[in-house]
Amino acid sequence: MQFNVYPFFLFFLLLFSSPSFASLWSENELHIQQGKLNQPFADVSGTTSDTTIVTFQHASGWEYGQHFFFVDYASTEDDDSLYAEWYPSLSTHALFDSTYGGILKDISVVMGVNMAPESDVLKYLPGVQLHLDVDGFQFLNLLVAGYIDDSEGISAGGAPKEGDSWMLDLAWRYPLAIKSQHFYIEGHVEYIDERSSEIPGVTVESWILAQAQVRWDAGNAFFDVKDRLFLGIEYQYWNNKLGTQEKDNTVQALAVWRF
């Protein structure tokens, strides 16, 4: 029996658009990244291009949960693209007063959405997120989710439609002070399992994507304004990028404005 994700997605959409939704805290960031990234669908295998990525990222919390989303605009000399992910979640601790032991602080129910408009890709990611309480980390979260395809496919002019799969994602933020200088080490690592393609005989390979940022609080150093302006690098490792047998293994320059 196929799992029908749409009623759950509609429930989350209605819940988070309700007038009763009011943020208790929020964090917005604008990222600019520059580096050479692999283009797995280029005519020549292993082609890399200078790539500029501008990202708007938002995280916030309300009485019964949180939500997180980002929108990427990526530009190369040959192409521009948009990509977005949204993860609304409901806290079982807030809803049911549940308590957990050890390092497990909370469990949230998540209804994620991934979208790539140019290629008409749409994925739903229903799952659970474990919120871990580990010394030194501002947050350390493990997401276990389905990876359910709702793309239109080649017949609609988009990317090939894929079978359903599942994913793991570990996300973290770790603050660090060295004398008077302040740093953050943050990012995520995801694994998405292999799945079928509507193209006969083609398998979309499982992949591992790791994106780790080292941020220096430049605003604090130069202007005595903490947690506002960051400079640093992002290291990206992507094995079987976008389900191909291509790989990214690169360092990008990074600037972040938090507001």
XYZ file of N, CA and C in Angstrom:
777
model
N 0.850 -1.191 0.000
C 0.000 0.000 0.000
C 0.887 1.242 0.000
N 0.629 2.170 -0.912
C 1.432 3.392 -1.019
C 1.007 4.415 0.032
N 1.987 5.014 0.684
C 1.714 6.034 1.705
C 1.317 7.337 1.031
N 0.183 7.891 1.437
C -0.310 9.143 0.870
C 0.146 10.300 1.739
N 1.090 11.087 1.219
C 1.699 12.146 2.011
C 0.907 13.446 1.951
N 0.013 13.594 0.991
C -0.604 14.889 0.737
C -1.464 15.414 1.886
N -2.284 14.577 2.569
C -3.049 15.122 3.711
C -2.159 15.686 4.807
N -1.003 15.040 5.042
C -0.077 15.528 6.065
C 0.544 16.857 5.644
N 0.924 16.963 4.367
C 1.488 18.208 3.861
C 0.471 19.339 3.961
N -0.793 19.063 3.599
C -1.833 20.080 3.674
C -2.065 20.517 5.115
N -2.018 19.556 6.052
C -2.194 19.887 7.470
C -1.103 20.846 7.935
N 0.154 20.561 7.606
C 1.258 21.433 8.006
C 1.132 22.796 7.345
N 0.753 22.834 6.072
C 0.626 24.104 5.366
C -0.440 24.984 6.009
N -1.586 24.397 6.344
C -2.660 25.161 6.984
C -2.251 25.605 8.383
N -1.563 24.726 9.112
C -1.161 25.039 10.478
C -0.201 26.222 10.515
N 0.811 26.200 9.647
C 1.836 27.231 9.706
C 1.413 28.528 9.017
N 0.286 28.504 8.298
C -0.245 29.747 7.733
C -1.359 30.326 8.591
N -1.641 29.687 9.725
C -2.723 30.137 10.606
C -2.366 31.469 11.268
N -3.360 32.348 11.488
C -3.106 33.608 12.194
C -2.589 33.400 13.613
N -2.830 32.212 14.184
C -2.379 31.955 15.552
C -0.887 31.677 15.629
N -0.257 31.447 14.460
C 1.179 31.203 14.439
C 1.922 32.506 14.723
N 2.715 32.524 15.792
C 3.504 33.706 16.140
C 4.867 33.245 16.621
N 5.919 33.756 16.017
C 7.272 33.317 16.336
C 7.691 33.809 17.715
N 8.296 32.907 18.481
C 8.919 33.271 19.754
C 10.358 33.723 19.536
N 10.991 33.213 18.490
C 12.337 33.632 18.103
C 12.493 33.404 16.605
N 13.385 34.138 15.989
C 13.641 33.944 14.568
C 15.063 34.372 14.243
N 15.585 33.786 13.170
C 16.944 34.083 12.708
C 16.938 34.060 11.189
N 17.381 35.156 10.587
C 17.460 35.256 9.126
C 18.907 35.476 8.717
N 19.307 34.840 7.631
C 20.675 34.977 7.148
C 20.681 35.117 5.625
N 21.613 35.928 5.144
C 21.897 36.041 3.719
C 23.328 35.557 3.497
N 23.489 34.523 2.677
C 24.803 33.928 2.406
C 25.232 34.268 0.981
N 26.534 34.479 0.795
C 27.130 34.548 -0.540
C 28.326 33.594 -0.554
N 28.311 32.650 -1.509
C 29.390 31.680 -1.631
C 29.970 31.732 -3.042
N 31.277 31.511 -3.130
C 31.961 31.533 -4.421
C 32.967 30.402 -4.473
N 32.895 29.600 -5.543
C 33.858 28.510 -5.693
C 33.627 27.765 -6.988
N 34.462 26.765 -7.234
C 34.334 25.938 -8.434
C 33.587 24.658 -8.076
N 32.415 24.459 -8.691
C 31.595 23.295 -8.415
C 31.424 22.447 -9.673
N 31.294 21.147 -9.455
C 31.106 20.209 -10.549
C 29.721 20.400 -11.171
N 29.654 20.225 -12.486
C 28.388 20.302 -13.218
C 28.088 18.907 -13.772
N 27.371 18.066 -13.013
C 27.264 16.649 -13.367
C 26.519 16.362 -14.664
N 25.718 17.309 -15.157
C 24.973 17.063 -16.391
C 25.572 17.823 -17.581
N 26.825 18.273 -17.433
C 27.527 18.907 -18.550
C 27.882 17.856 -19.603
N 28.185 18.317 -20.815
C 28.501 17.400 -21.910
C 29.761 16.592 -21.629
N 30.712 17.192 -20.907
C 31.977 16.526 -20.592
C 31.999 16.183 -19.105
N 32.226 14.913 -18.781
C 32.253 14.465 -17.388
C 33.341 15.189 -16.615
N 33.029 15.583 -15.375
C 34.014 16.236 -14.524
C 34.159 17.724 -14.768
N 33.253 18.323 -15.551
C 33.315 19.753 -15.830
C 33.013 20.554 -14.560
N 33.861 21.529 -14.260
C 33.620 22.434 -13.136
C 33.446 23.854 -13.650
N 32.682 24.647 -12.914
C 32.432 26.032 -13.291
C 32.518 26.928 -12.062
N 33.014 28.155 -12.273
C 32.929 29.154 -11.205
C 31.454 29.383 -10.885
N 31.108 29.203 -9.618
C 29.700 29.252 -9.222
C 29.521 30.223 -8.069
N 28.579 31.132 -8.227
C 28.178 32.038 -7.148
C 26.798 31.608 -6.658
N 26.677 31.404 -5.346
C 25.409 31.009 -4.755
C 24.990 32.066 -3.737
N 23.796 32.604 -3.915
C 23.206 33.540 -2.957
C 22.055 32.803 -2.277
N 22.094 32.751 -0.939
C 21.116 31.986 -0.168
C 20.419 32.878 0.847
N 19.097 32.804 0.878
C 18.341 33.370 1.996
C 17.894 32.211 2.864
N 18.174 32.291 4.166
C 17.877 31.203 5.104
C 17.126 31.757 6.305
N 16.104 31.028 6.727
C 15.277 31.470 7.858
C 15.015 30.302 8.792
N 15.129 30.561 10.081
C 14.734 29.595 11.108
C 13.959 30.346 12.185
N 12.914 29.711 12.712
C 12.137 30.346 13.774
C 11.439 29.280 14.602
N 11.028 29.685 15.806
C 10.321 28.786 16.695
C 9.050 29.434 17.202
N 8.033 28.614 17.418
C 6.780 29.083 18.002
C 6.401 28.128 19.121
N 5.207 28.281 19.658
C 4.836 27.561 20.876
C 4.905 26.050 20.710
N 4.567 25.542 19.536
C 4.466 24.099 19.360
C 5.467 23.510 18.372
N 6.415 24.300 17.930
C 7.382 23.733 16.996
C 8.291 24.780 16.382
N 8.875 24.402 15.263
C 9.822 25.260 14.573
C 9.599 25.135 13.074
N 10.199 26.072 12.345
C 10.324 25.812 10.915
C 11.590 26.448 10.382
N 12.079 25.822 9.320
C 13.351 26.199 8.703
C 13.181 26.133 7.195
N 13.653 27.166 6.502
C 13.671 27.075 5.041
C 14.834 27.868 4.485
N 15.215 27.524 3.267
C 16.214 28.323 2.557
C 15.892 28.315 1.069
N 16.351 29.365 0.385
C 16.232 29.483 -1.062
C 17.622 29.787 -1.602
N 18.085 28.961 -2.550
C 19.375 29.144 -3.210
C 19.171 29.697 -4.613
N 19.955 30.724 -4.961
C 20.077 31.163 -6.347
C 21.515 30.918 -6.758
N 21.722 30.002 -7.696
C 23.072 29.635 -8.136
C 23.305 30.145 -9.553
N 24.454 30.760 -9.775
C 24.765 31.338 -11.075
C 26.137 30.874 -11.544
N 26.194 30.350 -12.778
C 27.453 30.033 -13.445
C 27.496 30.820 -14.748
N 28.602 30.682 -15.485
C 28.697 31.397 -16.757
C 27.717 30.846 -17.794
N 27.188 29.629 -17.555
C 26.299 28.997 -18.524
C 24.837 28.965 -18.107
N 24.560 29.069 -16.793
C 23.197 28.799 -16.347
C 22.935 29.446 -14.990
N 21.652 29.705 -14.722
C 21.186 30.140 -13.414
C 20.111 29.166 -12.947
N 19.985 28.996 -11.621
C 18.966 28.070 -11.121
C 18.507 28.484 -9.738
N 17.296 28.045 -9.393
C 16.721 28.249 -8.069
C 16.471 26.896 -7.426
N 16.642 26.858 -6.104
C 16.362 25.636 -5.360
C 15.926 26.040 -3.961
N 14.939 25.314 -3.379
C 14.427 25.680 -2.064
C 14.068 24.434 -1.267
N 14.208 24.537 0.053
C 13.773 23.494 0.973
C 13.054 24.144 2.150
N 11.995 23.470 2.621
C 11.211 23.964 3.768
C 10.924 22.790 4.685
N 11.148 22.996 6.008
C 10.954 21.938 6.993
C 10.173 22.472 8.200
N 8.837 22.490 8.138
C 8.055 22.793 9.344
C 8.040 21.573 10.252
N 8.018 21.790 11.560
C 8.042 20.661 12.501
C 7.193 20.970 13.722
N 6.687 19.900 14.352
C 5.904 19.991 15.577
C 6.634 19.230 16.672
N 6.783 19.853 17.833
C 7.507 19.281 18.963
C 6.602 18.377 19.786
N 7.019 17.122 20.013
C 6.226 16.237 20.877
C 6.312 16.676 22.332
N 7.414 17.312 22.720
C 7.511 17.821 24.090
C 6.498 18.940 24.316
N 6.388 19.863 23.338
C 5.451 20.979 23.492
C 4.005 20.516 23.392
N 3.739 19.557 22.511
C 2.362 19.122 22.295
C 1.853 18.198 23.402
N 2.725 17.279 23.842
C 2.267 16.224 24.749
C 2.999 16.218 26.092
N 3.869 17.221 26.306
C 4.679 17.282 27.522
C 5.534 16.028 27.679
N 5.984 15.473 26.553
C 6.821 14.274 26.578
C 8.220 14.630 27.074
N 8.819 13.740 27.841
C 10.192 13.919 28.299
C 11.004 12.705 27.898
N 12.279 12.936 27.626
C 13.164 11.889 27.145
C 14.419 11.864 28.004
N 15.156 10.770 27.923
C 16.336 10.622 28.775
C 17.631 10.728 28.002
N 18.728 10.774 28.747
C 20.054 10.834 28.141
C 20.258 12.127 27.379
N 20.822 12.005 26.179
C 21.090 13.199 25.375
C 19.905 13.587 24.495
N 18.814 12.792 24.526
C 17.656 13.095 23.684
C 16.780 14.134 24.375
N 16.736 15.320 23.784
C 16.008 16.451 24.374
C 14.559 16.517 23.907
N 14.327 16.197 22.628
C 12.980 16.311 22.077
C 12.922 15.502 20.788
N 11.697 15.169 20.367
C 11.437 14.540 19.082
C 10.368 15.363 18.381
N 10.648 15.738 17.139
C 9.698 16.519 16.356
C 9.200 15.712 15.167
N 7.956 15.978 14.798
C 7.390 15.429 13.567
C 7.592 16.476 12.469
N 8.151 16.050 11.332
C 8.584 16.973 10.278
C 7.841 16.654 8.980
N 7.509 17.713 8.225
C 6.957 17.538 6.878
C 7.740 18.424 5.926
N 8.834 17.882 5.374
C 9.716 18.670 4.530
C 9.268 18.702 3.079
N 9.703 19.755 2.369
C 9.446 19.912 0.938
C 10.734 20.396 0.287
N 11.119 19.772 -0.828
C 12.261 20.208 -1.643
C 11.746 20.575 -3.025
N 12.204 21.716 -3.579
C 11.695 22.203 -4.858
C 12.825 22.733 -5.724
N 12.808 22.364 -7.028
C 13.723 22.915 -8.014
C 12.888 23.335 -9.219
N 12.480 24.605 -9.325
C 11.501 25.018 -10.342
C 11.944 24.782 -11.782
N 13.224 25.058 -12.096
C 13.662 24.929 -13.493
C 13.546 23.505 -14.013
N 13.789 22.536 -13.151
C 13.717 21.135 -13.573
C 12.412 20.471 -13.149
N 11.478 21.270 -12.610
C 10.161 20.766 -12.180
C 10.282 19.596 -11.210
N 11.204 19.718 -10.258
C 11.397 18.678 -9.250
C 10.663 19.079 -7.974
N 9.894 18.136 -7.416
C 9.169 18.359 -6.172
C 9.254 17.084 -5.337
N 9.777 17.211 -4.110
C 9.915 16.075 -3.204
C 9.228 16.405 -1.883
N 8.617 15.383 -1.275
C 8.082 15.498 0.073
C 8.932 14.636 1.006
N 9.181 15.173 2.227
C 10.041 14.479 3.180
C 9.351 14.380 4.540
N 8.405 13.462 4.700
C 7.796 13.258 6.011
C 8.743 12.459 6.906
N 8.885 12.861 8.168
C 9.790 12.121 9.038
C 9.780 12.619 10.465
N 10.798 12.224 11.202
C 10.969 12.655 12.588
C 12.382 13.210 12.754
N 12.505 14.180 13.654
C 13.797 14.784 13.950
C 14.099 14.617 15.432
N 15.289 14.085 15.704
C 15.752 13.919 17.072
C 16.608 15.124 17.440
N 16.230 15.815 18.516
C 16.979 16.976 19.001
C 17.883 16.495 20.136
N 19.198 16.572 19.923
C 20.158 16.025 20.861
C 20.780 17.137 21.692
N 20.958 16.858 22.979
C 21.545 17.813 23.921
C 22.967 17.364 24.221
N 23.935 17.950 23.504
C 25.342 17.576 23.631
C 26.135 18.821 24.006
N 26.965 18.713 25.031
C 27.725 19.855 25.533
C 28.460 20.575 24.413
N 28.337 21.903 24.404
C 29.061 22.738 23.459
C 28.289 23.092 22.216
N 27.322 22.263 21.815
C 26.572 22.514 20.581
C 25.375 23.419 20.868
N 25.191 24.426 20.027
C 23.945 25.199 20.097
C 22.771 24.352 19.652
N 22.987 23.524 18.637
C 22.000 22.505 18.272
C 22.720 21.357 17.577
N 22.112 20.175 17.719
C 22.593 18.966 17.054
C 21.361 18.110 16.793
N 20.943 18.045 15.533
C 19.669 17.417 15.180
C 19.860 16.337 14.131
N 19.170 15.214 14.308
C 19.200 14.120 13.346
C 17.803 13.942 12.768
N 17.687 14.101 11.446
C 16.417 13.943 10.743
C 16.407 12.602 10.014
N 15.338 11.844 10.213
C 15.094 10.589 9.490
C 13.791 10.781 8.730
N 13.836 10.695 7.390
C 12.656 11.072 6.606
C 12.541 10.234 5.347
N 11.325 10.162 4.845
C 11.108 9.631 3.514
C 11.552 10.643 2.473
N 11.711 10.186 1.229
C 12.123 11.061 0.125
C 11.200 10.704 -1.042
N 10.025 11.350 -1.047
C 8.917 10.935 -1.895
C 8.786 11.884 -3.083
N 8.869 11.319 -4.279
C 8.901 12.129 -5.495
C 7.497 12.468 -5.979
N 7.271 13.741 -6.298
C 6.005 14.182 -6.878
C 6.272 15.056 -8.099
N 7.385 14.779 -8.797
C 7.760 15.539 -9.986
C 6.912 15.106 -11.180
N 6.775 15.992 -12.159
C 5.970 15.682 -13.347
C 6.721 14.793 -14.330
N 8.056 14.880 -14.343
C 8.839 14.004 -15.198
C 9.117 14.555 -16.582
N 9.697 13.691 -17.412
C 10.161 14.104 -18.738
C 9.013 14.561 -19.619
N 7.859 13.920 -19.518
C 6.731 14.266 -20.388
C 6.269 15.703 -20.188
N 6.529 16.277 -19.017
C 6.149 17.669 -18.729
C 7.310 18.630 -18.960
N 8.409 18.131 -19.501
C 9.559 18.981 -19.789
C 10.520 19.139 -18.635
N 10.373 18.324 -17.588
C 11.244 18.428 -16.426
C 12.267 17.311 -16.355
N 12.909 17.219 -15.199
C 13.871 16.148 -14.952
C 13.129 14.816 -14.863
N 13.832 13.702 -15.087
C 13.161 12.395 -15.008
C 12.523 12.162 -13.638
N 11.331 11.608 -13.650
C 10.652 11.248 -12.416
C 11.401 10.091 -11.763
N 11.450 10.102 -10.420
C 12.195 9.089 -9.676
C 11.275 8.299 -8.752
N 11.741 7.131 -8.355
C 11.048 6.374 -7.334
C 11.242 7.004 -5.963
N 10.540 6.490 -4.984
C 10.640 7.005 -3.625
C 11.831 6.386 -2.902
N 12.330 7.100 -1.891
C 13.513 6.656 -1.170
C 13.425 7.173 0.262
N 14.575 7.259 0.937
C 14.620 7.772 2.310
C 15.943 8.488 2.525
N 16.011 9.286 3.613
C 17.214 10.067 3.880
C 17.502 10.166 5.367
N 18.778 10.427 5.667
C 19.248 10.803 7.001
C 19.965 12.138 6.866
N 19.766 13.021 7.842
C 20.463 14.305 7.811
C 20.845 14.705 9.237
N 22.133 14.971 9.449
C 22.644 15.438 10.729
C 23.076 16.887 10.573
N 22.490 17.791 11.382
C 22.801 19.219 11.312
C 23.283 19.703 12.664
N 24.218 20.666 12.648
C 24.812 21.114 13.903
C 25.279 22.568 13.818
N 25.473 23.160 14.997
C 26.161 24.452 15.149
C 26.969 24.390 16.430
N 28.272 24.704 16.319
C 29.183 24.621 17.457
C 29.962 25.932 17.567
N 29.696 26.749 18.608
C 30.440 27.999 18.789
C 31.813 27.738 19.421
N 32.754 28.592 19.062
C 34.127 28.410 19.531
C 34.769 29.776 19.708
N 35.451 29.982 20.843
C 36.159 31.240 21.104
C 37.657 30.956 21.223
N 38.453 31.723 20.497
C 39.906 31.643 20.591
C 40.400 33.034 20.957
N 40.777 33.172 22.235
C 41.118 34.484 22.802
C 39.927 35.422 22.590
N 40.116 36.533 21.874
C 39.016 37.491 21.715
C 38.215 37.259 20.440
N 38.580 36.229 19.667
C 37.910 35.979 18.398
C 36.853 34.882 18.551
N 35.727 35.066 17.849
C 34.610 34.137 17.958
C 34.366 33.452 16.613
N 34.127 32.144 16.664
C 33.927 31.330 15.471
C 32.703 30.434 15.663
N 32.154 29.976 14.540
C 31.130 28.939 14.538
C 31.536 27.871 13.533
N 31.382 26.627 13.933
C 31.528 25.501 13.011
C 30.143 24.895 12.869
N 29.585 24.961 11.676
C 28.212 24.502 11.502
C 28.008 23.930 10.115
N 26.927 23.173 9.972
C 26.633 22.579 8.678
C 25.763 21.357 8.822
N 25.848 20.473 7.819
C 25.046 19.245 7.862
C 25.699 18.185 6.984
N 25.319 16.943 7.241
C 25.696 15.804 6.415
C 24.430 15.020 6.128
N 24.165 14.712 4.854
C 22.968 13.957 4.495
C 23.325 12.722 3.680
N 22.516 11.693 3.871
C 22.585 10.498 3.042
C 21.200 10.271 2.458
N 21.124 10.118 1.132
C 19.870 9.781 0.466
C 20.087 8.482 -0.295
N 19.213 7.515 -0.057
C 19.382 6.183 -0.620
C 19.048 6.179 -2.112
N 19.558 5.159 -2.813
C 19.326 5.064 -4.253
C 17.847 4.862 -4.560
N 17.458 5.198 -5.789
C 16.080 5.035 -6.217
C 16.060 4.829 -7.727
N 14.901 4.454 -8.219
C 14.757 4.185 -9.648
C 14.539 5.487 -10.415
N 14.691 5.406 -11.719
C 14.421 6.526 -12.614
C 13.406 6.073 -13.647
N 12.627 7.043 -14.180
C 11.693 6.684 -15.240
C 12.414 6.313 -16.528
N 13.705 6.627 -16.640
C 14.498 6.213 -17.803
C 14.842 4.739 -17.644
N 14.453 3.890 -18.559
C 14.693 2.445 -18.412
C 16.178 2.131 -18.224
N 16.466 1.266 -17.258
C 17.826 0.819 -17.020
C 18.700 1.772 -16.234
N 18.150 2.914 -15.801
C 18.932 3.920 -15.070
C 18.579 3.853 -13.590
N 19.595 3.826 -12.742
C 19.430 3.913 -11.297
C 19.989 5.240 -10.807
N 19.226 5.955 -9.980
C 19.721 7.186 -9.349
C 20.526 6.753 -8.130
N 21.831 7.008 -8.157
C 22.735 6.502 -7.133
C 22.450 7.144 -5.774
N 22.660 6.372 -4.708
C 22.632 6.957 -3.366
C 23.768 7.964 -3.248
N 23.565 9.014 -2.438
C 24.634 10.004 -2.313
C 24.871 10.397 -0.868
N 26.056 10.936 -0.645
C 26.430 11.581 0.619
C 26.829 13.010 0.299
N 26.173 13.952 0.969
C 26.483 15.373 0.815
C 26.864 15.935 2.174
N 28.067 16.493 2.266
C 28.529 17.146 3.494
C 28.863 18.603 3.168
N 28.269 19.516 3.924
C 28.550 20.945 3.788
C 28.868 21.485 5.176
N 30.121 21.832 5.379
C 30.587 22.298 6.691
C 31.167 23.705 6.547
N 30.686 24.615 7.381
C 31.152 26.001 7.358
C 32.002 26.303 8.589
N 33.065 27.042 8.367
C 33.834 27.643 9.461
C 33.672 29.153 9.323
N 32.985 29.766 10.298
C 32.667 31.188 10.242
C 33.455 31.946 11.309
N 34.030 33.053 10.909
C 34.676 33.982 11.837
C 33.755 35.186 12.013
N 33.515 35.582 13.261
C 32.633 36.709 13.557
C 33.378 38.015 13.289
N 33.402 38.422 12.011
C 34.132 39.625 11.601
C 33.469 40.885 12.129
N 32.145 40.885 12.244
C 31.449 42.060 12.771
C 31.841 42.361 14.197
N 32.052 41.316 14.991
C 32.489 41.507 16.370
C 33.915 42.036 16.421
N 34.772 41.515 15.542
C 36.176 41.924 15.534
C 36.364 43.360 15.061
N 35.610 43.759 14.033
C 35.820 45.072 13.430
C 34.917 46.162 14.003
N 33.675 45.799 14.352
C 32.680 46.815 14.704
C 32.077 46.608 16.085
N 32.548 45.609 16.829
C 32.028 45.302 18.152
C 30.526 44.997 18.120
N 30.085 44.363 17.036
C 28.692 43.930 16.876
C 28.712 42.420 16.702
N 28.270 41.706 17.718
C 28.391 40.239 17.719
C 27.265 39.571 16.932
N 27.619 38.451 16.299
C 26.664 37.580 15.605
C 25.875 38.311 14.524
N 26.566 39.101 13.738
C 25.886 39.826 12.667
C 26.572 39.581 11.308
N 27.884 39.784 11.227
C 28.616 39.643 9.975
C 29.702 38.581 10.141
N 29.683 37.579 9.249
C 30.636 36.474 9.327
C 31.372 36.319 7.998
N 32.632 35.965 8.085
C 33.440 35.599 6.923
C 34.036 34.225 7.181
N 34.238 33.453 6.120
C 34.798 32.129 6.330
C 34.827 31.314 5.063
N 34.735 29.999 5.238
C 34.760 29.064 4.119
C 33.660 28.021 4.318
N 33.230 27.432 3.216
C 32.380 26.249 3.267
C 33.059 25.140 2.481
N 33.240 24.018 3.138
C 33.776 22.831 2.459
C 32.604 21.957 2.038
N 32.591 21.580 0.763
C 31.523 20.719 0.252
C 32.109 19.435 -0.309
N 31.586 18.333 0.201
C 31.901 17.014 -0.356
C 30.584 16.375 -0.762
N 30.470 16.022 -2.035
C 29.226 15.428 -2.532
C 29.599 14.235 -3.395
N 29.430 13.040 -2.852
C 29.700 11.815 -3.598
C 28.441 11.382 -4.334
N 28.577 11.082 -5.628
C 27.430 10.772 -6.498
C 26.468 11.955 -6.554
N 27.000 13.104 -6.923
C 26.234 14.342 -6.936
C 24.980 14.205 -7.784
N 23.833 14.547 -7.194
C 22.525 14.500 -7.852
C 22.230 13.126 -8.438
N 22.796 12.073 -7.792
C 22.503 10.715 -8.227
C 23.340 10.208 -9.373
N 24.282 11.024 -9.835
C 25.220 10.598 -10.874
C 26.448 9.988 -10.195
N 27.466 9.657 -10.986
C 28.708 9.158 -10.418
C 29.764 10.253 -10.357
N 29.318 11.503 -10.415
C 30.210 12.652 -10.298
C 30.413 13.020 -8.825
N 31.423 13.848 -8.556
C 31.772 14.179 -7.181
C 32.177 15.646 -7.075
N 31.778 16.288 -5.976
C 32.311 17.591 -5.578
C 33.214 17.394 -4.372
N 34.340 18.079 -4.367
C 35.271 18.046 -3.237
C 35.997 19.386 -3.260
N 35.355 20.412 -2.699
C 35.837 21.765 -2.948
C 35.612 22.670 -1.747
N 36.363 23.760 -1.709
C 36.225 24.800 -0.688
C 35.724 26.062 -1.367
N 34.707 26.700 -0.762
C 34.144 27.933 -1.288
C 34.336 29.073 -0.294
N 34.572 30.266 -0.816
C 34.589 31.450 0.039
C 33.173 31.759 0.499
N 33.035 32.272 1.726
C 31.717 32.450 2.333
C 31.636 33.781 3.063
N 30.518 34.497 2.862
C 30.170 35.684 3.652
C 28.723 35.548 4.085
N 28.420 35.887 5.350
C 27.070 35.730 5.895
C 26.683 37.006 6.638
N 25.474 37.489 6.352
C 24.880 38.598 7.100
C 23.664 38.058 7.823
N 23.657 38.148 9.157
C 22.545 37.655 9.962
C 21.717 38.843 10.445
N 20.403 38.730 10.340
C 19.527 39.841 10.741
C 18.205 39.312 11.269
